[in-house]
């Protein structure tokens, strides 16, 4: 228990450091450049149409605070952190006067749901099949799957997304190709709505899974084929332990450790995966929000999304790290 | 020469290496063709638009009146160069951090590794988008390469550190310390040669990674879209809704070429990894591990 607490505090400190450094990078990025995003954003927002002078003044005020143009550099830095810590990124410019935090909160469940489902499914299937392929080396089906997933692996996922879009959008239109749910759906009927959301997520999830599965598959296969030659496995086989039991408790369990670490790192790359997928399938998540924010010059929204994704990803990594000792008891001793 | 012998061994015993090398060489040859292009890369409407593949235009022409083949030669050259520049710059950082951290240990190691771990988990993509958003027109091809390199060294630095740590405890390192060699000299002259094989294989992966980033950003229009790159071509094709209007050759050929490059580099990386590991190399040569 004491060892776990030491481990826990170490990870928590690391989480704080990661978030601190990450947000400082975004601060530096916005302040090292000679461009003034406040005036740039204001002019972008006003070019969209008539906004009242009071609204523009309010926008400028909140931007100046957020960007930190008031006071000495130190005061600027402190006021930036104050706002970030309470999650106040001011009003969005492109959807004035809706607060940025509200826009993000609306989009976040879509992205998290999509990514969580596809990442976990990919990880589970890739490891299961890879483990089986490493243990039952003579299976033809598993070998064919290995060749297929290795071929798919280096292909950019958005290419798969385009291909799926062409197949199911034009050649065989049975699945919805755009949006997160049917526009006029009745959200009070929970079951029907859930079904609708699930159907809409099939193609985006497939496009993310098709590419991701190969990496886990290959990693697990090579891990397992190394473990299979270990003495204790050979001994168990000679002693007549059932093969399925050897597979489950001797081989898979020992191979899972590095794969769990991999899962944590994968979560760090998750936001790259979602952005184009969301764009291609018109999914109403954070990625689509970020793209439209960039195109409409919405400084506070871009900054808000960047910060939230840094915190969210670091938190996910932390969570995995905290679960890690439960899977692999050897970790605690470190 | 030693290098030549390694190359010969790899080509003879390792099919992945041969296929990977073949694919990369084809892509490189197409990139070299750009020096013989009859059309300037930035100009539009130099040929009739929307012509399907024919003898005159082997890969067809775009809706912007560009020949797909010649445009592709410039695009793949810039994309490939981007990957190489990023890989080279980030190799320097990851070598410096990995070697020093592994050799020095102690608090130097702890500080460097906490910076390192931060870079491993910080989501890079939103940060790159933020860079583009702030810099807009100043975001050139070279600028993006430098920024990507600054963000993309961490994972490999850890790998290099793990090797350096084992080198530190070896006899020859102790001898070097006793004979009064400086840290820089030990790291550069004694340890660097042992690390180089890993550096080569991570280079391939890093090129793939950075090209993936460049293409992803360009497809969304988040880079300097006037410099022809593979992602830039896909971006323009999307802008003209090429797939919907049936101009499939505009999208298909850049995608095929970049997939060839991805697979080629990927095969090179895994075959080199296998070559570095003596156990799997022996079993490949038919010996007993």
Coordinates of C-alpha atoms in Angstrom, one line a residue:
Chain A
X1 CA 0.0 0.0 0.0
X2 CA 2.8 2.4 0.9
X3 CA 4.5 1.7 -2.4
X4 CA 1.3 2.4 -4.2
X5 CA 0.9 5.7 -2.5
X6 CA 4.5 6.7 -3.4
X7 CA 3.7 5.7 -7.0
X8 CA 0.4 7.6 -6.9
X9 CA 2.1 10.8 -5.7
X10 CA 4.8 10.5 -8.3
X11 CA 2.3 10.2 -11.1
X12 CA 0.2 13.1 -9.8
X13 CA 3.3 15.4 -9.7
X14 CA 4.0 14.3 -13.3
X15 CA 0.5 15.1 -14.3
X16 CA 0.8 18.6 -12.9
X17 CA 4.1 19.1 -14.6
X18 CA 2.7 18.0 -18.0
X19 CA -0.3 20.2 -17.8
X20 CA 1.9 23.1 -16.6
X21 CA 4.4 22.8 -19.4
X22 CA 1.7 22.1 -22.0
X23 CA -0.3 25.3 -21.1
X24 CA 2.9 27.3 -21.0
X25 CA 3.7 26.2 -24.5
X26 CA 0.4 27.5 -25.7
X27 CA 1.1 30.7 -23.8
X28 CA 4.5 31.1 -25.4
X29 CA 3.2 30.3 -28.9
X30 CA 0.6 33.0 -28.6
X31 CA 3.1 35.5 -27.2
X32 CA 6.3 34.9 -29.2
X33 CA 4.8 36.0 -32.5
X34 CA 4.7 39.5 -33.6
X35 CA 1.0 39.2 -34.6
X36 CA -1.6 40.7 -32.4
X37 CA -4.4 38.1 -32.4
X38 CA -6.8 40.5 -30.6
X39 CA -7.1 42.9 -33.5
X40 CA -6.8 40.1 -36.0
X41 CA -9.7 38.2 -34.3
X42 CA -11.8 41.4 -34.0
X43 CA -11.5 42.2 -37.6
X44 CA -12.3 38.6 -38.6
X45 CA -15.3 38.7 -36.4
X46 CA -16.6 42.0 -37.5
X47 CA -16.2 41.0 -41.2
X48 CA -18.8 38.4 -40.5
X49 CA -21.5 40.9 -40.3
X50 CA -23.0 43.7 -38.2
X51 CA -22.1 43.5 -34.5
X52 CA -23.0 46.3 -32.2
X53 CA -20.1 48.5 -31.0
X54 CA -20.8 47.6 -27.4
X55 CA -20.5 43.9 -28.2
X56 CA -17.2 44.5 -30.0
X57 CA -15.9 46.5 -27.1
X58 CA -16.9 43.7 -24.8
X59 CA -15.1 41.2 -27.0
X60 CA -12.0 43.3 -27.2
X61 CA -12.0 43.6 -23.4
X62 CA -12.2 39.9 -22.8
X63 CA -9.7 39.1 -25.5
X64 CA -7.2 41.7 -24.1
X65 CA -7.5 40.0 -20.7
X66 CA -7.3 36.5 -22.1
X67 CA -4.4 37.3 -24.3
X68 CA -3.0 39.3 -21.4
X69 CA -2.2 42.7 -22.8
X70 CA -2.9 44.5 -19.5
X71 CA -0.1 45.2 -17.1
X72 CA 3.5 44.0 -16.9
X73 CA 4.5 40.7 -18.5
X74 CA 4.3 39.0 -15.2
X75 CA 0.8 40.3 -14.5
X76 CA -0.2 39.2 -18.0
X77 CA 1.1 35.7 -17.3
X78 CA -0.7 35.5 -14.0
X79 CA -4.0 36.7 -15.4
X80 CA -3.8 34.2 -18.2
X81 CA -3.3 31.4 -15.7
X82 CA -6.2 32.7 -13.5
X83 CA -8.6 32.5 -16.4
X84 CA -7.3 29.1 -17.6
X85 CA -7.6 27.6 -14.1
X86 CA -11.3 28.4 -13.8
X87 CA -11.9 27.4 -17.4
X88 CA -13.0 30.9 -18.5
X89 CA -12.0 31.5 -22.0
X90 CA -14.4 34.3 -22.6
X91 CA -17.2 34.5 -25.2
X92 CA -16.6 32.8 -28.6
X93 CA -16.2 35.2 -31.4
X94 CA -17.8 33.2 -34.1
X95 CA -20.8 32.2 -32.0
X96 CA -21.0 35.5 -30.0
X97 CA -22.0 35.7 -27.1
X98 CA -22.0 32.0 -26.3
X99 CA -19.1 31.2 -23.9
X100 CA -16.3 29.1 -25.2
X101 CA -16.6 26.7 -22.3
X102 CA -20.2 26.0 -23.2
X103 CA -19.4 25.2 -26.9
X104 CA -16.6 22.9 -25.8
X105 CA -18.8 21.1 -23.3
X106 CA -21.4 20.5 -26.0
X107 CA -18.9 19.0 -28.4
X108 CA -16.8 17.0 -25.9
X109 CA -19.2 14.1 -25.2
X110 CA -19.3 13.3 -29.0
X111 CA -15.5 13.2 -29.3
X112 CA -14.9 11.3 -26.1
X113 CA -17.5 8.8 -26.9
X114 CA -16.3 8.2 -30.5
X115 CA -12.6 8.0 -29.4
X116 CA -13.2 5.9 -26.3
X117 CA -15.2 3.3 -28.2
X118 CA -12.9 3.1 -31.2
X119 CA -9.7 3.1 -29.2
X120 CA -10.8 0.5 -26.7
X121 CA -12.3 -1.7 -29.4
X122 CA -9.2 -1.4 -31.5
X123 CA -7.0 -2.2 -28.5
X124 CA -9.0 -5.1 -27.4
X125 CA -9.4 -6.8 -30.8
X126 CA -5.8 -6.1 -31.9
X127 CA -4.4 -7.6 -28.7
X128 CA -6.8 -10.6 -28.7
X129 CA -6.1 -11.5 -32.3
X130 CA -2.4 -10.7 -32.0
X131 CA -2.1 -12.9 -28.9
X132 CA -3.9 -15.7 -30.6
X133 CA -1.8 -15.3 -33.7
X134 CA 1.4 -15.4 -31.6
X135 CA 0.3 -18.6 -29.7
X136 CA -1.4 -20.5 -32.5
X137 CA 1.1 -19.9 -35.2
X138 CA -0.2 -22.3 -37.7
X139 CA -3.7 -20.9 -38.0
X140 CA -4.3 -19.8 -41.6
X141 CA -7.1 -17.3 -40.8
X142 CA -4.9 -15.5 -38.2
X143 CA -2.0 -15.5 -40.6
X144 CA -4.2 -13.9 -43.3
X145 CA -5.4 -11.4 -40.8
X146 CA -1.8 -10.5 -40.0
X147 CA -1.0 -9.8 -43.6
X148 CA -4.1 -7.7 -44.0
X149 CA -3.6 -5.6 -40.9
X150 CA 0.1 -5.1 -41.7
X151 CA -0.9 -3.9 -45.2
X152 CA -3.5 -1.5 -43.7
X153 CA -1.3 -0.2 -40.9
X154 CA 0.9 2.4 -42.7
X155 CA -2.1 3.8 -44.6
X156 CA -3.3 7.2 -43.3
X157 CA -6.6 6.8 -41.6
X158 CA -8.3 9.6 -43.5
X159 CA -7.7 7.6 -46.7
X160 CA -9.7 4.8 -45.2
X161 CA -12.3 7.4 -44.2
X162 CA -12.5 8.6 -47.8
X163 CA -12.8 5.1 -49.1
X164 CA -15.6 4.2 -46.7
X165 CA -17.4 7.5 -47.6
X166 CA -17.3 6.6 -51.3
X167 CA -18.5 3.0 -50.7
X168 CA -21.3 3.8 -48.3
X169 CA -22.1 7.2 -49.6
X170 CA -22.4 6.5 -53.3
X171 CA -22.0 2.8 -54.1
X172 CA -24.1 1.2 -51.4
X173 CA -25.9 3.8 -49.3
X174 CA -27.1 1.9 -46.3
X175 CA -25.4 3.8 -43.5
X176 CA -25.6 7.5 -42.6
X177 CA -22.4 9.2 -43.8
X178 CA -22.6 12.5 -42.0
X179 CA -23.5 14.0 -38.6
X180 CA -23.7 12.5 -35.1
X181 CA -27.4 11.9 -35.1
X182 CA -30.4 12.5 -37.3
X183 CA -31.2 16.2 -37.3
X184 CA -34.8 16.1 -36.2
X185 CA -34.4 13.2 -33.9
X186 CA -36.5 13.0 -30.7
X187 CA -34.0 13.0 -27.9
X188 CA -36.6 12.2 -25.2
X189 CA -36.9 8.7 -26.6
X190 CA -33.6 7.6 -25.2
X191 CA -33.4 4.1 -26.7
X192 CA -34.2 5.3 -30.3
X193 CA -31.8 8.2 -29.9
X194 CA -29.0 5.9 -28.6
X195 CA -29.6 3.6 -31.6
X196 CA -29.5 6.5 -33.9
X197 CA -26.2 7.8 -32.5
X198 CA -24.7 4.3 -32.7
X199 CA -25.6 3.9 -36.4
X200 CA -24.1 7.3 -37.1
X201 CA -20.9 6.3 -35.4
X202 CA -20.3 3.1 -37.3
X203 CA -18.4 4.6 -40.2
X204 CA -16.2 6.9 -38.2
X205 CA -15.4 4.2 -35.7
X206 CA -14.6 1.7 -38.6
X207 CA -12.2 4.2 -40.2
X208 CA -10.3 4.7 -37.0
X209 CA -10.2 1.0 -36.2
X210 CA -9.1 -0.3 -39.6
X211 CA -5.8 1.5 -39.3
X212 CA -5.2 1.2 -35.6
X213 CA -5.7 -2.5 -35.2
X214 CA -2.5 -3.5 -37.1
X215 CA -0.2 -1.9 -34.7
X216 CA -1.6 -3.7 -31.6
X217 CA -1.8 -6.9 -33.5
X218 CA 1.8 -6.9 -34.5
X219 CA 3.0 -5.7 -31.1
X220 CA 1.1 -8.4 -29.3
X221 CA 2.1 -11.1 -31.7
X222 CA 5.8 -10.5 -31.3
X223 CA 5.4 -10.2 -27.5
X224 CA 3.5 -13.5 -27.2
X225 CA 5.9 -15.3 -29.6
X226 CA 8.7 -14.3 -27.3
X227 CA 6.9 -15.5 -24.2
X228 CA 5.9 -18.8 -25.7
X229 CA 9.6 -19.9 -25.8
X230 CA 10.1 -19.1 -22.1
X231 CA 10.9 -22.0 -19.8
X232 CA 7.7 -21.7 -17.7
X233 CA 5.4 -22.0 -20.7
X234 CA 7.3 -25.0 -22.1
X235 CA 7.1 -26.6 -18.6
X236 CA 3.4 -25.9 -18.3
X237 CA 2.9 -27.5 -21.7
X238 CA 4.9 -30.6 -20.8
X239 CA 3.0 -30.8 -17.5
X240 CA -0.2 -31.0 -19.4
X241 CA -1.9 -27.8 -18.5
X242 CA -4.7 -27.0 -20.9
X243 CA -3.6 -24.9 -23.8
X244 CA -6.4 -22.4 -23.4
X245 CA -5.4 -21.9 -19.8
X246 CA -1.7 -21.4 -20.7
X247 CA -2.8 -18.9 -23.3
X248 CA -5.0 -17.0 -20.9
X249 CA -3.2 -16.9 -17.6
X250 CA 0.4 -17.6 -18.5
X251 CA 1.0 -15.9 -21.8
X252 CA -1.6 -13.1 -22.4
X253 CA -1.4 -11.7 -18.9
X254 CA 2.3 -11.3 -19.0
X255 CA 2.3 -9.7 -22.4
X256 CA -0.3 -7.1 -21.6
X257 CA 1.9 -4.8 -19.6
X258 CA 3.7 -3.1 -22.4
X259 CA 0.5 -2.9 -24.4
X260 CA -1.2 -1.0 -21.6
X261 CA 1.6 1.5 -21.6
X262 CA 1.1 1.7 -25.4
X263 CA -2.6 2.4 -24.8
X264 CA -1.7 5.4 -22.6
X265 CA 0.6 6.8 -25.3
X266 CA -2.1 6.2 -27.9
X267 CA -4.4 8.4 -25.9
X268 CA -1.9 11.2 -26.4
X269 CA -2.3 10.9 -30.1
X270 CA -6.0 10.6 -30.0
X271 CA -6.8 14.2 -30.9
X272 CA -5.0 13.9 -34.2
X273 CA -7.1 10.9 -35.1
X274 CA -10.4 12.6 -34.4
X275 CA -9.9 15.9 -36.2
X276 CA -10.0 14.7 -39.8
X277 CA -12.4 11.8 -39.1
X278 CA -14.8 14.3 -37.6
X279 CA -14.2 16.7 -40.6
X280 CA -14.8 13.9 -43.2
X281 CA -18.0 12.6 -41.5
X282 CA -19.3 15.9 -40.3
X283 CA -19.2 14.6 -36.7
X284 CA -20.2 17.3 -34.2
X285 CA -17.2 16.9 -31.9
X286 CA -14.2 18.9 -30.7
X287 CA -12.3 18.4 -34.0
X288 CA -15.0 19.9 -36.1
X289 CA -15.3 22.7 -33.6
X290 CA -11.5 23.4 -33.8
X291 CA -11.5 23.4 -37.6
X292 CA -14.4 25.9 -37.8
X293 CA -12.8 28.0 -35.1
X294 CA -9.5 28.2 -37.1
X295 CA -11.3 29.1 -40.3
X296 CA -13.4 31.8 -38.7
X297 CA -10.5 33.3 -36.7
X298 CA -12.0 32.6 -33.3
X299 CA -9.0 33.1 -31.1
X300 CA -10.6 32.4 -27.7
X301 CA -12.2 29.1 -29.0
X302 CA -8.9 27.8 -30.5
X303 CA -7.1 28.6 -27.3
X304 CA -9.8 27.0 -25.2
X305 CA -9.8 23.7 -27.2
X306 CA -6.0 23.5 -27.2
X307 CA -6.0 23.8 -23.4
X308 CA -8.8 21.4 -22.8
X309 CA -7.3 18.8 -25.0
X310 CA -3.9 19.1 -23.2
X311 CA -5.7 18.6 -19.8
X312 CA -7.9 15.8 -21.1
X313 CA -5.2 13.8 -22.6
X314 CA -2.9 14.2 -19.6
X315 CA -5.7 13.1 -17.4
X316 CA -6.4 10.0 -19.5
X317 CA -2.7 9.1 -19.4
X318 CA -2.7 9.6 -15.6
X319 CA -5.8 7.3 -15.3
X320 CA -4.1 4.5 -17.2
X321 CA -0.9 4.9 -15.1
X322 CA -3.0 4.6 -11.9
X323 CA -4.7 1.4 -13.2
X324 CA -1.5 -0.1 -14.4
X325 CA -0.3 -1.6 -11.0
X326 CA -3.6 -3.5 -10.8
X327 CA -2.9 -5.3 -14.0
X328 CA 0.8 -5.8 -13.5
X329 CA 1.8 -6.2 -9.8
X330 CA 5.5 -5.9 -10.6
X331 CA 5.1 -2.2 -11.3
X332 CA 4.4 -1.3 -7.7
X333 CA 7.8 -2.4 -6.6
X334 CA 9.6 0.1 -8.8
Chain B
X1 CA 33.3 -2.2 -46.9
X2 CA 31.3 -3.1 -43.8
X3 CA 28.3 -1.1 -44.8
X4 CA 28.1 -2.7 -48.2
X5 CA 28.2 -6.2 -46.6
X6 CA 25.4 -5.3 -44.3
X7 CA 23.4 -4.0 -47.3
X8 CA 24.1 -7.2 -49.2
X9 CA 23.0 -9.4 -46.3
X10 CA 19.8 -7.5 -45.8
X11 CA 18.9 -7.6 -49.5
X12 CA 19.6 -11.4 -49.7
X13 CA 18.0 -12.6 -46.5
X14 CA 15.3 -10.0 -45.8
X15 CA 12.4 -9.7 -48.2
X16 CA 10.9 -6.8 -46.3
X17 CA 14.1 -4.8 -46.6
X18 CA 14.2 -5.4 -50.4
X19 CA 10.6 -4.5 -51.0
X20 CA 10.9 -1.4 -48.7
X21 CA 14.0 -0.2 -50.5
X22 CA 12.4 -0.8 -53.9
X23 CA 9.3 1.3 -53.0
X24 CA 11.3 4.1 -51.5
X25 CA 13.6 4.2 -54.6
X26 CA 10.5 4.5 -56.9
X27 CA 9.2 7.3 -54.8
X28 CA 12.6 9.0 -54.8
X29 CA 12.9 8.6 -58.6
X30 CA 9.5 10.3 -59.1
X31 CA 10.6 13.1 -56.8
X32 CA 13.8 13.5 -58.9
X33 CA 11.6 13.8 -62.0
X34 CA 10.5 17.2 -60.8
X35 CA 13.8 18.7 -62.0
X36 CA 12.7 17.9 -65.6
X37 CA 9.1 19.2 -65.3
X38 CA 8.0 21.2 -68.3
X39 CA 5.6 23.2 -66.1
X40 CA 6.4 25.5 -63.2
X41 CA 4.9 24.1 -60.0
X42 CA 3.0 27.1 -58.8
X43 CA 1.2 28.0 -62.1
X44 CA -2.4 27.1 -62.7
X45 CA -4.3 26.6 -66.0
X46 CA -1.2 25.6 -67.9
X47 CA -3.0 22.6 -69.4
X48 CA -6.7 21.9 -70.2
X49 CA -8.5 21.1 -66.9
X50 CA -10.2 17.8 -65.9
X51 CA -8.6 15.6 -68.6
X52 CA -8.6 11.9 -67.6
X53 CA -5.4 9.9 -67.8
X54 CA -4.2 9.8 -71.5
X55 CA -0.9 9.5 -73.4
X56 CA -0.4 13.2 -73.3
X57 CA -1.2 13.5 -69.6
X58 CA -0.4 10.1 -68.1
X59 CA -2.1 10.7 -64.8
X60 CA -4.7 13.2 -66.1
X61 CA -5.0 16.9 -65.2
X62 CA -6.6 18.7 -62.3
X63 CA -9.6 21.1 -62.2
X64 CA -6.9 23.8 -61.7
X65 CA -5.4 23.0 -65.1
X66 CA -2.3 21.3 -63.7
X67 CA -0.8 18.1 -65.0
X68 CA -1.2 15.5 -62.2
X69 CA 2.0 13.7 -62.9
X70 CA 4.3 16.7 -62.9
X71 CA 2.5 18.3 -60.0
X72 CA 2.9 15.1 -58.1
X73 CA 6.7 15.1 -58.7
X74 CA 7.0 18.5 -56.9
X75 CA 4.5 17.5 -54.2
X76 CA 6.3 14.3 -53.3
X77 CA 9.7 16.0 -53.4
X78 CA 8.6 18.7 -50.9
X79 CA 6.8 16.1 -48.7
X80 CA 9.8 13.8 -48.7
X81 CA 12.2 16.7 -48.0
X82 CA 9.9 17.8 -45.2
X83 CA 10.2 14.3 -43.6
X84 CA 13.9 14.2 -44.0
X85 CA 14.5 17.7 -42.6
X86 CA 12.3 17.0 -39.6
X87 CA 13.9 13.6 -38.9
X88 CA 17.4 15.1 -39.2
X89 CA 16.7 18.0 -36.8
X90 CA 14.8 15.9 -34.3
X91 CA 17.5 13.2 -34.4
X92 CA 20.1 15.8 -33.2
X93 CA 17.9 16.7 -30.2
X94 CA 17.0 13.2 -29.3
X95 CA 20.6 12.1 -29.5
X96 CA 21.8 14.9 -27.3
X97 CA 19.1 14.4 -24.7
X98 CA 19.2 10.6 -24.8
X99 CA 23.0 10.3 -24.6
X100 CA 23.5 12.9 -22.0
X101 CA 20.6 11.8 -19.9
X102 CA 21.7 8.2 -20.0
X103 CA 25.4 8.9 -19.3
X104 CA 25.0 11.5 -16.6
X105 CA 22.2 9.9 -14.7
X106 CA 21.2 11.6 -11.4
X107 CA 19.4 14.9 -11.4
X108 CA 20.4 15.8 -15.0
X109 CA 18.7 12.6 -16.0
X110 CA 15.6 13.3 -13.9
X111 CA 15.2 16.9 -15.2
X112 CA 15.7 15.9 -18.9
X113 CA 13.4 12.9 -18.6
X114 CA 10.6 14.9 -17.0
X115 CA 10.8 17.4 -19.9
X116 CA 11.0 14.4 -22.2
X117 CA 7.9 12.7 -20.8
X118 CA 6.0 15.9 -21.1
X119 CA 6.7 16.1 -24.8
X120 CA 5.6 12.4 -25.1
X121 CA 2.2 13.0 -23.7
X122 CA 1.4 16.6 -24.7
X123 CA -1.1 16.4 -27.7
X124 CA 1.0 17.9 -30.5
X125 CA -1.8 18.3 -33.0
X126 CA -3.8 21.1 -31.3
X127 CA -0.5 22.9 -30.6
X128 CA 0.5 22.7 -34.3
X129 CA -3.0 24.1 -35.2
X130 CA -2.5 26.9 -32.7
X131 CA 0.9 27.7 -34.3
X132 CA -0.7 27.9 -37.7
X133 CA -3.6 29.9 -36.3
X134 CA -1.3 32.5 -34.8
X135 CA 1.2 32.7 -37.6
X136 CA -1.1 32.4 -40.6
X137 CA 0.8 33.8 -43.6
X138 CA 4.1 33.6 -41.9
X139 CA 3.8 29.8 -41.6
X140 CA 6.1 28.6 -44.3
X141 CA 7.1 25.1 -45.2
X142 CA 10.5 25.5 -43.4
X143 CA 8.9 27.0 -40.3
X144 CA 6.6 24.1 -40.0
X145 CA 9.5 21.7 -40.4
X146 CA 11.4 23.3 -37.5
X147 CA 8.3 23.4 -35.3
X148 CA 7.5 19.7 -36.0
X149 CA 11.1 18.8 -35.3
X150 CA 11.1 20.6 -32.0
X151 CA 8.0 18.6 -31.0
X152 CA 8.9 15.2 -32.3
X153 CA 12.1 14.0 -30.6
X154 CA 10.9 12.8 -27.2
X155 CA 9.9 9.2 -27.9
X156 CA 13.2 8.3 -29.5
X157 CA 15.3 10.1 -26.9
X158 CA 14.0 7.6 -24.4
X159 CA 15.0 4.7 -26.6
X160 CA 18.5 6.2 -27.0
X161 CA 18.8 6.8 -23.3
X162 CA 18.0 3.2 -22.5
X163 CA 21.0 2.1 -24.6
X164 CA 23.3 4.8 -23.2
X165 CA 22.4 3.7 -19.7
X166 CA 23.7 0.2 -20.4
X167 CA 26.8 1.5 -22.1
X168 CA 27.6 3.5 -19.0
X169 CA 28.2 0.5 -16.8
X170 CA 30.5 -1.2 -19.4
X171 CA 34.2 -1.6 -18.8
X172 CA 35.3 0.6 -21.7
X173 CA 33.4 3.6 -20.3
X174 CA 35.1 3.3 -16.9
X175 CA 38.4 3.1 -18.7
X176 CA 37.6 6.2 -20.7
X177 CA 36.7 8.0 -17.5
X178 CA 39.9 7.0 -15.7
X179 CA 42.0 8.1 -18.7
X180 CA 40.6 11.5 -18.3
X181 CA 38.2 11.9 -21.2
X182 CA 35.6 14.6 -21.0
X183 CA 31.9 13.8 -20.9
X184 CA 31.4 15.2 -24.4
X185 CA 34.2 13.1 -25.8
X186 CA 33.0 9.9 -24.1
X187 CA 29.5 10.5 -25.3
X188 CA 30.4 11.4 -28.9
X189 CA 33.4 9.1 -29.5
X190 CA 32.6 6.1 -27.3
X191 CA 28.8 5.9 -27.1
X192 CA 27.5 7.4 -30.3
X193 CA 28.7 4.5 -32.5
X194 CA 26.7 2.0 -30.4
X195 CA 23.5 4.1 -30.7
X196 CA 23.7 4.8 -34.4
X197 CA 21.8 1.6 -35.6
X198 CA 18.8 2.5 -33.5
X199 CA 19.0 6.1 -34.8
X200 CA 18.7 4.8 -38.3
X201 CA 15.6 2.7 -37.7
X202 CA 13.9 5.5 -35.7
X203 CA 14.7 7.9 -38.5
X204 CA 12.4 5.9 -40.9
X205 CA 9.6 6.0 -38.3
X206 CA 10.1 9.6 -37.7
X207 CA 10.0 10.5 -41.4
X208 CA 6.7 8.6 -41.6
X209 CA 5.4 10.4 -38.5
X210 CA 6.3 13.8 -39.7
X211 CA 4.9 13.2 -43.2
X212 CA 1.7 12.1 -41.6
X213 CA 1.5 15.3 -39.6
X214 CA 2.3 17.4 -42.7
X215 CA -0.3 15.7 -44.8
X216 CA -3.0 15.8 -42.0
X217 CA -2.4 19.5 -41.5
X218 CA -2.4 20.3 -45.3
X219 CA -5.5 18.3 -46.0
X220 CA -7.3 20.6 -43.6
X221 CA -5.7 23.6 -45.2
X222 CA -3.6 24.4 -42.1
X223 CA -0.3 24.9 -43.8
X224 CA 1.2 27.0 -46.6
X225 CA -1.1 25.6 -49.3
X226 CA 0.8 27.3 -52.1
X227 CA 3.8 25.1 -51.7
X228 CA 2.9 21.9 -53.6
X229 CA 2.9 18.9 -51.2
X230 CA 0.9 15.6 -51.1
X231 CA -1.4 17.0 -48.5
X232 CA -1.8 20.2 -50.4
X233 CA -2.9 18.3 -53.5
X234 CA -5.5 16.4 -51.6
X235 CA -6.6 19.7 -50.1
X236 CA -7.1 21.3 -53.5
X237 CA -8.9 18.2 -54.8
X238 CA -11.3 18.4 -51.8
X239 CA -11.8 22.1 -52.4
X240 CA -12.9 21.3 -55.9
X241 CA -15.0 18.3 -54.7
X242 CA -13.0 16.1 -57.1
X243 CA -14.3 12.8 -55.8
X244 CA -18.0 13.8 -56.1
X245 CA -17.5 15.2 -59.6
X246 CA -15.6 12.1 -60.8
X247 CA -12.1 13.5 -61.1
X248 CA -10.8 10.5 -59.2
X249 CA -7.3 10.6 -60.6
X250 CA -6.6 13.9 -58.8
X251 CA -7.0 12.2 -55.4
X252 CA -6.0 8.6 -56.2
X253 CA -2.5 9.1 -57.4
X254 CA -1.2 11.3 -54.6
X255 CA -2.8 9.0 -52.1
X256 CA -1.2 5.9 -53.8
X257 CA 2.2 7.5 -53.9
X258 CA 2.2 8.5 -50.3
X259 CA 1.0 5.1 -49.3
X260 CA 3.9 3.6 -51.2
X261 CA 6.2 5.8 -49.3
X262 CA 4.6 5.0 -45.9
X263 CA 4.8 1.2 -46.6
X264 CA 8.3 1.5 -47.9
X265 CA 9.7 3.4 -45.0
X266 CA 7.8 1.2 -42.5
X267 CA 9.2 -2.0 -44.0
X268 CA 12.7 -0.5 -43.9
X269 CA 12.3 0.4 -40.3
X270 CA 11.0 -3.0 -39.2
X271 CA 13.7 -4.9 -41.2
X272 CA 16.4 -2.8 -39.7
X273 CA 15.0 -3.3 -36.2
X274 CA 15.1 -7.0 -36.8
X275 CA 18.6 -6.8 -38.1
X276 CA 19.8 -4.9 -35.0
X277 CA 18.4 -7.7 -32.8
X278 CA 21.0 -10.5 -33.2
X279 CA 18.6 -13.3 -32.1
X280 CA 16.1 -12.7 -34.9
X281 CA 18.9 -12.0 -37.4
X282 CA 20.4 -15.4 -36.7
X283 CA 17.1 -17.2 -37.0
X284 CA 16.6 -15.4 -40.3
X285 CA 20.0 -16.6 -41.6
X286 CA 19.0 -20.1 -40.7
X287 CA 21.1 -20.5 -37.6
X288 CA 20.0 -21.4 -34.1
X289 CA 19.2 -18.6 -31.7

